[in-house]
Structures are given as C-alpha cells and as structure tokens.
C-alpha cells in the first residue's frame, strides 16, 4: 500500500525518528533493514511521507522505544507516572506539607502541558489551587480552579469528573465572601447530576457537604438541614473514608443549629477518628475547630478554648493562613465570654489587617462585631458603632443573612440607647427583612433531590 502524503504530524514523527536515531548513533540502513530501505527512512525523516502503523512499529523496535512514544512523542507510561506523582502531591498536601505539594503540582502541571495530557494537567491545577487555598491566596486559587475546569470542559469530561473542581471553585468564592455565587455553583451541579440521572454518591456528598457552610452563613438553615440529611443518607454508599469524614464534619454544623449538641459532637468525633487514621492534618484541624464551636454554643467555654487553640496551632503549623485567622476570630469570642476582653481585642486587632472584603469577609465582619461588643461593654459607644457599621457593610456585600440579622439587632439597640430612635427603627427593619423567610430570601428553587 502506498504511503499517504505528508502532514504536520508526519513532520513531527520524522523529526522524532531523526533525533532518536542520531542519539543512538544508528545509520539509516541499520534502522531500515530488513523490511525497508535507507531511502525510505531518509524520506520519512524529511517529513515527506506518512508512515504506516507497521512501518512505525518496525522503526520503534529498531530504535528501542515503544510504538506509542514514537507516534505521539510521549515517553512510555508517562500518564501513569504523572498520576502516581499526583498521588504523592495529594498525600503531601493532606499531611501538612503544602509548600512541598505546591512545588510538585507545578512541576506536574508543566509536564502534563508539554505532552498534551489535559486530564492530568487539570488534576495538577486543582492541586495547585488547593495549596493556594491553604495559604489564603484566594485569587490565585480561583485562577487555578478555573484553569482546571476549563481543561476538563474542553476535553468533554463528564460532570461527575468535574465535581471536585466545581466544589473547589465554590469554596474559594465562599471564602472570598461571594456566598450566593458559591451556592449557585453547587446547586447548578447538584441539579444537573440529579435530573440527568448521574447519581454518583461521592460527587453528591462532596457537593452537599460543601453547601452547608454558605447556606448557614446566608441564614438558609432549611437548605443546610436538607443538605445534611441527604449527605447522611448517601454516606453508606461512599467508598472514600476521607469524604465520609468531611461529610461528618460539615453535618455537625447543621445538627448544632437544630440544637442537637450531642449528635453534633458524636459526628465530629467520628470525623476526627477517620482523619487521625488517614493523617489528614488540615481536616483534623477543622474537626477540632468545629468541636470548639460546639462547646462554645453549649456554654463549655474552657473546653471550647482548648479545642480552638488546638485547631489554630495545627493550621498555623501547616501555614494555612486564612483558616488560622478564621479560627482566631472564634477563639477571640470565647476569650471575651471568659472575661478576658483585652486579650480578645488584641487578637482581633492583629487579624483585621489580614482579613478583607475579598479575603474572609464573613470572619472580618465577625472581628468587627466582637470589637464592637468589647467597646460597648467598656462604654466606648462611638468605637462600638464604628465597628458595627463596618461589620454591616462586609456582611451586606457577602449576603450573610443570618449574621446580618443579629448585627442589625446589636446596632439598633445601640442607636436606641443613645436616643436615635428613627435610626434604630430603620436598622431593625433591615434586620427583619433578612429574617423574613430563612432559606428563601436569597436563593432560587432548591435543586432536584437524588432518588434515595
């Protein structure tokens, strides 16, 4: 059969044959015989003919490489090697070596890009984003997550394969203060999975647990409770223990909102046991964080301080800057309730320079709220008002309805005590507007449910 005319791919193959033959010190005759002629190899190396599969297999054998490596330019087993290295990077990130993981992911992303391995490159970009999320570099994290999602979409990846990236994008936007957009990303994916029959338990649990935090901050407690219920129902079908542990940690927050303190604590204990077994330090730190929150809500302040300090130290050791700062806001609240307002205020002031509307908006508002309470309790009314107003602005931008209602009550009470009745009434009305219909004022219809 005559060989086909040359193409750009043919030129690449020809150059590859020439390079490999030269590196090995072989003549064209040595590569060609006995099936082909030196003239054929010369024509091939010049890119003037497209070789048949049989010719390429013969030449690959003579050059000591695989047919796939010769035809694509990719070293043998490259994709497998990249996936193994990606697992090493995931392990490094999970056990606290974020800087080591970031370097590995960057190297792997570059290798995958050079060889056109889009799925592996997307996984590396996702990992780079997770590392940036650990250190609080939210804009950088969003860039990596967006790049990963674009690669998967271009490759025609199914939605179930994109779910980890969608969840990561939502978390980054949530931490940046874009609560509604985070919910939109999660709900859109959930709706598409459930309406199209893609009932992948791992993917659904990942999305449902990620939605609990933004729902709670928006005051959408009914949605948060439904997500927790569905995640728990799907949990027995999930094979990844780390995912089950993450689910228990997220569900605990909803149980607490429903007043089920014992169940919340039990759920967190299960998560902590799983994460201890898996040595996933960041998630284990989050379990201590949530247990501290549970203790604080139940009035066990000394236990809360212990758990929050443990979480803070673990996250700080991992250089998880943003998460560390968020824990410190809750620790400051506990210190204030323990009668140590000066210590709490020092901690909060040190945090405000690092937190901003685009980087931990809800917790920056929490810091201002606590400083307002401390100032009000010490009689510094003007300082208290300034902190409350700053907190109100941050929460309105983030759409955190639940916290907004509470803050409007505090600010309204302050206006009323200082004789500004009209201002107090306006502020109370604002708060009531956010409390009018929890779970429905800022969100559209709930996503479709999976068949359970």
PDB file of C-alpha atoms in Angstrom, residues 15-27 31 45 63:
ATOM      1  CA  UNK A  15      11.981  14.770  13.311  1.00  0.00           C
ATOM      2  CA  UNK A  16      11.435  12.340  16.185  1.00  0.00           C
ATOM      3  CA  UNK A  17      12.909   9.435  14.173  1.00  0.00           C
ATOM      4  CA  UNK A  18      15.906  11.567  13.173  1.00  0.00           C
ATOM      5  CA  UNK A  19      16.541  12.695  16.763  1.00  0.00           C
ATOM      6  CA  UNK A  20      16.275   9.199  18.264  1.00  0.00           C
ATOM      7  CA  UNK A  21      18.403   7.624  15.514  1.00  0.00           C
ATOM      8  CA  UNK A  22      21.117  10.277  15.938  1.00  0.00           C
ATOM      9  CA  UNK A  23      21.093   9.941  19.737  1.00  0.00           C
ATOM     10  CA  UNK A  24      21.671   6.193  19.368  1.00  0.00           C
ATOM     11  CA  UNK A  25      24.370   6.520  16.682  1.00  0.00           C
ATOM     12  CA  UNK A  26      22.469   4.395  14.175  1.00  0.00           C
ATOM     13  CA  UNK A  27      22.647   4.668  10.381  1.00  0.00           C
ATOM     14  CA  UNK A  31      17.064   1.379  11.170  1.00  0.00           C
ATOM     15  CA  UNK A  45      12.932  11.924   8.395  1.00  0.00           C
ATOM     16  CA  UNK A  63      15.200   2.489  17.917  1.00  0.00           C
TER      17      UNK A  63
END
